Tab-separated table of C-alpha atoms in Angstrom:
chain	number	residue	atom	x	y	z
A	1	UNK	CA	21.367	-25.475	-26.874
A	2	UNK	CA	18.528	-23.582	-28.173
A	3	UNK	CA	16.251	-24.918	-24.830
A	4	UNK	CA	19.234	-23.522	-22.649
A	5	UNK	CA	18.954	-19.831	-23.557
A	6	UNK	CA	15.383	-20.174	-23.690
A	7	UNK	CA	15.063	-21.096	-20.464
A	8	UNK	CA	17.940	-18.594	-19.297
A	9	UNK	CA	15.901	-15.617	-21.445
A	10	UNK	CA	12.842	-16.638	-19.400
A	11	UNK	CA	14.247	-16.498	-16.354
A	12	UNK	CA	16.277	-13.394	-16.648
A	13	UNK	CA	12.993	-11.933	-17.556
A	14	UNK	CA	11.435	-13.298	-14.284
A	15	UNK	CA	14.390	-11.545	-12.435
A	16	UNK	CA	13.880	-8.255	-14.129
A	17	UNK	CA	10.074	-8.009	-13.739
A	18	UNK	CA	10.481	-7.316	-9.873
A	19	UNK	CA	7.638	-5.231	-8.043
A	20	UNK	CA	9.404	-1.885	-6.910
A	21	UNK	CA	7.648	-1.807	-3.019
A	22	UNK	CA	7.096	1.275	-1.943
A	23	UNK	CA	8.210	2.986	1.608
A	24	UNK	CA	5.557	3.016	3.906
A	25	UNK	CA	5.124	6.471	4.886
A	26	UNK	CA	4.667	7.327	0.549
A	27	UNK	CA	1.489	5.393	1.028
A	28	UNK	CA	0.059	6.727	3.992
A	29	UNK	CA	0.722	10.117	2.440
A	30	UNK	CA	-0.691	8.887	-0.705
A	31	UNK	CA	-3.738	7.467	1.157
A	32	UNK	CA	-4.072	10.208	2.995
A	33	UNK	CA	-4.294	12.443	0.219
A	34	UNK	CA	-6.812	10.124	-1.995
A	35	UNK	CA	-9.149	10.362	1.303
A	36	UNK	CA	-9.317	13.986	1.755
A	37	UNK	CA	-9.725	14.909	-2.396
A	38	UNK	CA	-12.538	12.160	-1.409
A	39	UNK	CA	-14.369	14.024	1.721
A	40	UNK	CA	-14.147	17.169	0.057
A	41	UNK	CA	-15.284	16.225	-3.271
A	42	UNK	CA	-18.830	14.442	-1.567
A	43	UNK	CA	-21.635	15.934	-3.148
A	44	UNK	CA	-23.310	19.097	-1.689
A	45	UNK	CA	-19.759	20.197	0.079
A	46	UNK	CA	-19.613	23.540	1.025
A	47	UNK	CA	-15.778	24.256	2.418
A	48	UNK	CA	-17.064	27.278	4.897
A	49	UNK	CA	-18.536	24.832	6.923
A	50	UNK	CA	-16.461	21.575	7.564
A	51	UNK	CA	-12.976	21.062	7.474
A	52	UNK	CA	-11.265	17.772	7.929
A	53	UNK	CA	-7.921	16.756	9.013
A	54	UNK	CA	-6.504	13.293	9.020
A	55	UNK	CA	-4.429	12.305	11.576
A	56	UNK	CA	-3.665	8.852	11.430
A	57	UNK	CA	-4.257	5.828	8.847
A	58	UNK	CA	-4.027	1.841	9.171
A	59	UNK	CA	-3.962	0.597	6.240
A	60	UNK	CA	-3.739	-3.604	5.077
A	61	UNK	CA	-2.359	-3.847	1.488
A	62	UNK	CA	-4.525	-6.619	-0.317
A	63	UNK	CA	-3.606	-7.755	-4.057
A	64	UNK	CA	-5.768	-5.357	-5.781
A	65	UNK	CA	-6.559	-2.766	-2.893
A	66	UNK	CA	-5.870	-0.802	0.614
A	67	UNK	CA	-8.261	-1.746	3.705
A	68	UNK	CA	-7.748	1.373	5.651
A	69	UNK	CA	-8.853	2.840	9.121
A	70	UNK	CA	-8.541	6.506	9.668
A	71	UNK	CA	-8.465	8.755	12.375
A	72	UNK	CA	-10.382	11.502	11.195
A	73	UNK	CA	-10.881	15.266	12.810
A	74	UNK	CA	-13.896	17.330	11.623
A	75	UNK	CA	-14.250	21.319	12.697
A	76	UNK	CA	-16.939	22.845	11.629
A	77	UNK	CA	-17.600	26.594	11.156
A	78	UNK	CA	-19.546	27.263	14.603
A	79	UNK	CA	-16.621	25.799	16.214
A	80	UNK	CA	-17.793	22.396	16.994
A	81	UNK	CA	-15.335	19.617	16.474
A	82	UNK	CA	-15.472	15.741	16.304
A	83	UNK	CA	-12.757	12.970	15.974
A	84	UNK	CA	-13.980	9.792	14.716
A	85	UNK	CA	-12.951	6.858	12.411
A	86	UNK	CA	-13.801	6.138	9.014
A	87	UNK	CA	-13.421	3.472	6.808
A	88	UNK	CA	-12.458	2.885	3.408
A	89	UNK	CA	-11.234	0.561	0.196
A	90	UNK	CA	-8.554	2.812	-1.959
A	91	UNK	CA	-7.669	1.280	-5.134
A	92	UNK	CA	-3.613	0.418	-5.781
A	93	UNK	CA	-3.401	3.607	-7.676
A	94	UNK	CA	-5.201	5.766	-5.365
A	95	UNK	CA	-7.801	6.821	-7.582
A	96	UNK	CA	-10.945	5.145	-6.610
A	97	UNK	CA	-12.329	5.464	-2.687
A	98	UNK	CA	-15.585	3.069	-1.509
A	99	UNK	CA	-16.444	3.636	2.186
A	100	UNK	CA	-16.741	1.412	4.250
A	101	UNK	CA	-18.014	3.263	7.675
């Protein structure tokens, strides 16, 4: 008896300890936000000069990190712009960014 409602505590534990996912479009917003705080925190940025604006992200979700592509628009101040693609690792919790390209 006492094997029985060890193994049914152990399992209703399993059942409870289920990953919340989250919706899609929370990430890219979340990824999108970690990238930019991460442009504009590089060292020697001077905001009167470049601004950057995301406008799309691929991302892969890996165990312990996002693989992510994005579509990246830079203006600068004398009114020349650039769209181009930049790579990047974020961290599950968004905190840590290691480029890639």
């Amino acid at each position: 008896m006492k094997k029985i409602i060890l193994y049914l505590s152990i399992a209703f534990m399993a059942a409870c300890n289920v990953n919340e996912k989250q919706d899609p479009q929370t990430i890219k917003d979340n990824l999108n936000a970690s990238m930019l705080e991460y442009l504009y925190k590089d060292k020697n940025y001077d905001t009167a000069h470049v601004r950057y604006n995301i406008e799309k992200v691929y991302y892969f979700e890996d165990k312990t990190r996002f693989k992510c592509e994005f579509k990246v628009h830079m203006k600068l101040s004398n009114g020349f712009d650039s769209t181009g693609s930049m790579g990047a690792y974020i961290t599950k919790d968004y905190k840590n960014v290691e480029r890639i390209y």
